[in-house]
Coordinates of C-alpha atoms and ligand atoms in Angstrom, one line a residue:
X1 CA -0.1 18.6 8.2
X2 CA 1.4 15.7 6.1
X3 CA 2.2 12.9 8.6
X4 CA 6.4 12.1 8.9
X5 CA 6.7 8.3 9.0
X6 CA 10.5 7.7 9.9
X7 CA 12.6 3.9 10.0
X8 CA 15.0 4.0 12.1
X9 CA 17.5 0.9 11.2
X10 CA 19.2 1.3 14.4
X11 CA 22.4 -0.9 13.7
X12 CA 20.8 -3.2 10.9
X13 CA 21.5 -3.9 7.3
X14 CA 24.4 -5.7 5.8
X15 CA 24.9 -5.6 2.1
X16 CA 24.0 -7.1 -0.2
X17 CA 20.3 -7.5 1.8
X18 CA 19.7 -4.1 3.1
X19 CA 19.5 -3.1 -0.7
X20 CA 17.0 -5.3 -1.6
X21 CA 15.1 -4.5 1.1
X22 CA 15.4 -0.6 -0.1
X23 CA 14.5 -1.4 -3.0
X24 CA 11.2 -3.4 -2.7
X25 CA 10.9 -0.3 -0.6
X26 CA 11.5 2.4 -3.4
X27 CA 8.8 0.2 -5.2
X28 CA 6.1 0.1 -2.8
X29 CA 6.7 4.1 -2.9
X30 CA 6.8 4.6 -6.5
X31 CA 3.3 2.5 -7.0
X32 CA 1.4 4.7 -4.3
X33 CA 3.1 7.7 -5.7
X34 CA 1.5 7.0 -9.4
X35 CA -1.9 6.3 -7.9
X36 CA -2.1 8.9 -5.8
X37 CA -1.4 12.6 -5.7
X38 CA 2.5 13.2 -3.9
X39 CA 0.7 15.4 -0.6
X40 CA -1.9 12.5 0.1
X41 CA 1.2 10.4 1.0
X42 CA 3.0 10.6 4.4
X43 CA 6.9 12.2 3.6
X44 CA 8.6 8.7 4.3
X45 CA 12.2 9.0 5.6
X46 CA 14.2 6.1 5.9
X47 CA 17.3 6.6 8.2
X48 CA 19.9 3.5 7.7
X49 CA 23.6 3.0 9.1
X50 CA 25.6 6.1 7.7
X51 CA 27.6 3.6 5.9
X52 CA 24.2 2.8 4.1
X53 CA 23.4 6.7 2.8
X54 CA 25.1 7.1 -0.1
X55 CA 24.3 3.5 -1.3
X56 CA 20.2 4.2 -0.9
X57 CA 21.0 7.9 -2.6
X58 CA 21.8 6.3 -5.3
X59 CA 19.2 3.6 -5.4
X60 CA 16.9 7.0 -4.7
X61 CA 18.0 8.5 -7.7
X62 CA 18.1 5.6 -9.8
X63 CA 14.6 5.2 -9.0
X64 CA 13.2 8.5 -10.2
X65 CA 11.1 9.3 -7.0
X66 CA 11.1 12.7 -7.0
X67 CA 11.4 13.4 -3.3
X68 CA 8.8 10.5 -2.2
X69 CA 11.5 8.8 0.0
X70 CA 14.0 10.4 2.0
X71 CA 17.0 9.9 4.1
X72 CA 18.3 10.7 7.5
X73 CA 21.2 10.1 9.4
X74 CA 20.9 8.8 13.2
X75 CA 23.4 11.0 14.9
X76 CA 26.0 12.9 14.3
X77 CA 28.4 15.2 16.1
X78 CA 28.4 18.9 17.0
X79 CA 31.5 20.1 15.1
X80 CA 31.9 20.5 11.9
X81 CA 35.2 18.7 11.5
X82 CA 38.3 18.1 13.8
X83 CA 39.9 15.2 16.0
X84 CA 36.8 13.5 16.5
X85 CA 37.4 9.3 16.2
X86 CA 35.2 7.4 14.8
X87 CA 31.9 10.4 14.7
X88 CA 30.9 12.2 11.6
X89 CA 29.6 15.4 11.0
X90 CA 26.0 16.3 10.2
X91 CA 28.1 18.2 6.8
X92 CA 28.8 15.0 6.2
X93 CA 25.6 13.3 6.6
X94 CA 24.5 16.0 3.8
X95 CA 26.9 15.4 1.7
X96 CA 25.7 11.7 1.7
X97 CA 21.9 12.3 0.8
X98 CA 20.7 13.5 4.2
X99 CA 17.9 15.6 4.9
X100 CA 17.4 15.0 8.2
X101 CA 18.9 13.5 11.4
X102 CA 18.6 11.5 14.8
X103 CA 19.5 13.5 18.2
X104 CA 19.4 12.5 21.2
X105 CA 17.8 9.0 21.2
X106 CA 17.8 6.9 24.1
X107 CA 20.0 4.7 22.9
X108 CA 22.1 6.9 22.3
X109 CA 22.0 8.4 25.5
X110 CA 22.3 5.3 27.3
X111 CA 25.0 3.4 25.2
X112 CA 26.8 6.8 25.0
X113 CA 26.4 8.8 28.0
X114 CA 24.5 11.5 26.1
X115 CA 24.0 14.3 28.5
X116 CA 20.8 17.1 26.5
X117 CA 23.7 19.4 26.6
X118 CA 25.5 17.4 23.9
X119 CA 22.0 16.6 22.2
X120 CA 21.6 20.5 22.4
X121 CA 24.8 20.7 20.5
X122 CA 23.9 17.9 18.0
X123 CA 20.7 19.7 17.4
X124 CA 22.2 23.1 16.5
X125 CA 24.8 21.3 14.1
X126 CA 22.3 19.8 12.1
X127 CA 20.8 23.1 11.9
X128 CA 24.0 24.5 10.9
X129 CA 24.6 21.7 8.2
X130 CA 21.0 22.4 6.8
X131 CA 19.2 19.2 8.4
X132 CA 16.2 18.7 10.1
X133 CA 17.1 17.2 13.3
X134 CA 14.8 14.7 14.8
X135 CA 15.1 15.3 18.7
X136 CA 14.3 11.6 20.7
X137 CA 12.7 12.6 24.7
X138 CA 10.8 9.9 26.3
X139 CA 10.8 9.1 30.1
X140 CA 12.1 5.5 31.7
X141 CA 9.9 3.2 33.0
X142 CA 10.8 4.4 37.1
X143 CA 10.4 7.8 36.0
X144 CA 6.6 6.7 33.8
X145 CA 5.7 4.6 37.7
X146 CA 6.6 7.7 39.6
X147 CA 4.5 10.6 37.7
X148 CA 7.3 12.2 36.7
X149 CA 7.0 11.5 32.9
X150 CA 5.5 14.9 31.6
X151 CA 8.2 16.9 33.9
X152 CA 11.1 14.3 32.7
X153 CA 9.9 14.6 28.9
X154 CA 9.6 18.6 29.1
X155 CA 13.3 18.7 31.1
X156 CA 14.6 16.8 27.5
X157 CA 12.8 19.3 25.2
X158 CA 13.8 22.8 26.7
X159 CA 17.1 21.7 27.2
X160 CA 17.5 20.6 23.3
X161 CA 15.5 23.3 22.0
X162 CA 16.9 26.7 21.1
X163 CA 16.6 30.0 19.1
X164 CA 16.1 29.6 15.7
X165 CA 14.0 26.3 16.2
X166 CA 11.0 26.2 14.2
X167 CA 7.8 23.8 13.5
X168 CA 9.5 24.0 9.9
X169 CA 13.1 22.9 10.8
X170 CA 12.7 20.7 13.8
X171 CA 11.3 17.4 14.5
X172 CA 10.5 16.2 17.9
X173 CA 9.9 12.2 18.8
X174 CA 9.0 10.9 21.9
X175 CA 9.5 7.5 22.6
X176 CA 9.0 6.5 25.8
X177 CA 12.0 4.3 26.8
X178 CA 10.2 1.6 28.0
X179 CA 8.2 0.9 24.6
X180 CA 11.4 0.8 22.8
X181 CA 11.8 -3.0 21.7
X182 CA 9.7 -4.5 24.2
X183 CA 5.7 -5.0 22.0
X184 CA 4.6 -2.4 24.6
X185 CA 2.8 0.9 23.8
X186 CA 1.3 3.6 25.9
X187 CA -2.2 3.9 26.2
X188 CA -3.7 6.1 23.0
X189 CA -5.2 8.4 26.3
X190 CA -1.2 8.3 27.4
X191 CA 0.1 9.4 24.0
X192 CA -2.2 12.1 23.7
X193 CA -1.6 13.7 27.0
X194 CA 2.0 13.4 26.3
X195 CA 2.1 14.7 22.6
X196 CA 0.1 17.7 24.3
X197 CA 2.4 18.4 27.2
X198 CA 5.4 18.1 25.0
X199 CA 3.5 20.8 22.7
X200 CA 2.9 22.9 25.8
X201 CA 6.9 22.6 26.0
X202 CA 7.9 23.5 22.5
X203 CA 5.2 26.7 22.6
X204 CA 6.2 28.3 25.7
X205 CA 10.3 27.2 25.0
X206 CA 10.3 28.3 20.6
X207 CA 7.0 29.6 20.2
X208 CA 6.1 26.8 17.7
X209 CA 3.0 24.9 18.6
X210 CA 2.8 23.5 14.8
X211 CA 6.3 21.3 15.3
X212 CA 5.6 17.6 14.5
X213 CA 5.9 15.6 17.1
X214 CA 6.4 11.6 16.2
X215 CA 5.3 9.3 18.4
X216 CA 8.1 6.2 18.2
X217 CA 8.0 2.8 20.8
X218 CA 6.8 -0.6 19.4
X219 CA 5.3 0.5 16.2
X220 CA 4.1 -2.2 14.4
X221 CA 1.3 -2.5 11.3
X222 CA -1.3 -3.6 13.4
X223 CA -1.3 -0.4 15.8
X224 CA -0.6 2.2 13.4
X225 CA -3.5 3.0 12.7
X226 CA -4.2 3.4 16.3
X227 CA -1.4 5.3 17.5
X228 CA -1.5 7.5 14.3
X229 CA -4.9 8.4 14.3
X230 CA -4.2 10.0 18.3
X231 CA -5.0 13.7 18.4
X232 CA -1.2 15.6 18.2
X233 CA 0.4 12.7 17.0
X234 CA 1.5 13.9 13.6
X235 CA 3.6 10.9 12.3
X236 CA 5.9 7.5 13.6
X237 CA 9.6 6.8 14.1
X238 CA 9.4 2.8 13.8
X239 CA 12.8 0.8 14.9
X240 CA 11.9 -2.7 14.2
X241 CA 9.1 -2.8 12.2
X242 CA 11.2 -0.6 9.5
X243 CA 13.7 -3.6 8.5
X244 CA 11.1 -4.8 5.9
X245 CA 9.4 -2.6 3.8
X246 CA 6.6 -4.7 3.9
X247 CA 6.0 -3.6 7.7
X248 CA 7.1 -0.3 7.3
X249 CA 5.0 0.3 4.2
X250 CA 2.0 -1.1 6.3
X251 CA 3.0 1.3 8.8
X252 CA 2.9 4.2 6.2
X253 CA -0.4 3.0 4.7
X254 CA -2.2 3.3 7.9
X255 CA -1.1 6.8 8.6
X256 CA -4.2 9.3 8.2
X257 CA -4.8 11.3 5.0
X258 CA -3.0 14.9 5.3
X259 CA -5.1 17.0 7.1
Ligands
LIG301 O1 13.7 3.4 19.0 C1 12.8 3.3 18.2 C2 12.8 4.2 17.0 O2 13.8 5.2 17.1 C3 11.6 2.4 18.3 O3 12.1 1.1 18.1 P1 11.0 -0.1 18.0 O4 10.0 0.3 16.9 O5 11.8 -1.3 17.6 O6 10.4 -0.2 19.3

C-alpha cells in the first residue's frame, strides 16, 4: 500500500507566503518524481485554508505534476447547498481542486461542538461530492490515563463509519488529542495497538480491513521514520511540521517504500 502523507495547515497561510511555500513544495515533488518511478513516492496531499484551493490548483497545474501532489479540504458541511453561514459544501471543495477532505478532527470537535453524528454526516457528504473523507478519532488525555482509549477511539469510528465505506474511499486518522501540538507522541508499542484496534473497528463495522489508517500528533522529521515504519500505520497527517515544505518533505522522505 502506498503510504498517504497529508499537511494539514490548520488555520495558516497568508498570501503572498503560503505560495511560496507551495511552491518550493511542488519543487521538492517534481525532483523526486523525475528520479524516481510515481508509485515509489508516498501520494502527498496538502490540505490548506479553503480560501487557499484554488490558488495551489493552479500552482498544481502550472507545475505539470501529474497527480504527485494533491489537495484536500479540512471540513466541510453535510448539505449540498442551503442557509448555511459562513460553511461550504464538500461540492464545493471539488470544485476547487479537492480530492479529499478533513471530518471530524478534534479541533473541530472541540472549537465547534462536533457531535460523530454531524461527522457521520460530513463523512457521507464527501462521499456524495466524490471526496475521500479523512475521518480524525483519537482519545483525550483523561480518557488515554483511564484505559478507555481503544473503547473511546472505536466509539468515534462506528459512529462515522457507514455503508458504502470502503478501504478505497475512506481514510481514517487517529490522532490522539493529547499529541496534537504539544512535541509528544505515543509510544511506537501504543500506535501499533491502536492502529490495530481501530482496524478491528473498521473490519467488523465496513468489512474493510485494507482502509489506511494515518497516524497524526506531533509529527515532525526526526520521528517519521519511527512512527511510519510502525506495523498498520500506513501514512501521516502532520499539522505543524507541514507549514514548510522543507519539514513536510522530510516527513515524506522518511515514509517507507510502498509495500
Ligand atoms: O492535528 C494534527 C493534524 O491534523 C497534528 O498537528 P501537529 O502535527 O501540529 O501536532
Amino acid at each position: 500500500m502506498r503510504p498517504l502523507i497529508a499537511g494539514n495547515w490548520k488555520m495558516n497561510g497568508r498570501l503572498p507566503a503560503a505560495m511560496k511555500e507551495f511552491d518550493r513544495l511542488l519543487r521538492e515533488a517534481g525532483r523526486a518524481a523525475a528520479k524516481a518511478k510515481d508509485a515509489a513516492l508516498p501520494e502527498i496531499l496538502v490540505c490548506p485554508p479553503a480560501v487557499l484551493l484554488a490558488p495551489f490548483r493552479d500552482a498544481i497545474a502550472a507545475a505539470d505534476l501529474g497527480g504527485v501532489v494533491a489537495l484536500g479540504g479540512q471540513d466541510c458541511h453535510a448539505a449540498e447547498a442551503g442557509a448555511h453561514t459562513g460553511d461550504i459544501a464538500a461540492e464545493m471543495l471539488r470544485d476547487a481542486g479537492a480530492t479529499h477532505v478533513i471530518v471530524g478532527h478534534s479541533e473541530r470537535r472541540a472549537d465547534h461542538g462536533e457531535k460523530n453524528a454531524t461527522v457521520a454526516a460530513k463523512l457521507a457528504a464527501a462521499h456524495r461530492a466524490g471526496l475521500v473523507p479523512i475521518l480524525c478519532v483519537g482519545e483525550t488525555l483523561s480518557q488515554r490515563d483511564a484505559g478507555h482509549a481503544p473503547t473511546a477511539v472505536a466509539r468515534q469510528v462506528r459512529a462515522a463509519l457507514g455503508a458504502g465505506c470502503t478501504a478505497a474511499n475512506t481514510v481514517i486518522a487517529y490522532e490522539p488529542v493529547w499529541a496534537i501540538g504539544t512535541g509528544r507522541t505515543p509510544t511506537p508499542e501504543d500506535v501499533a495497538a491502536m492502529h490495530l484496534a481501530i482496524r478491528r473497528t473498521v473490519e467488523k463495522a465496513v468489512g474493510a480491513p485494507r482502509m489506511r489508517i494515518l497516524y497524526g500528533g506531533s509529527v515532525k522529521p526526526d520521528n517519521a521514520a519511527t512512527l511510519l515504519a510502525v506495523a498498520g500505520v500506513n501514512g501521516a497527517l502532520v499539522g505543524g511540521a507541514s507549514l514548510l515544505a522543507k519539514d513536510f518533505w522530510g516527513i515524506a522522505k522518511a515514509s517507507p517504500k510502498p509495500r
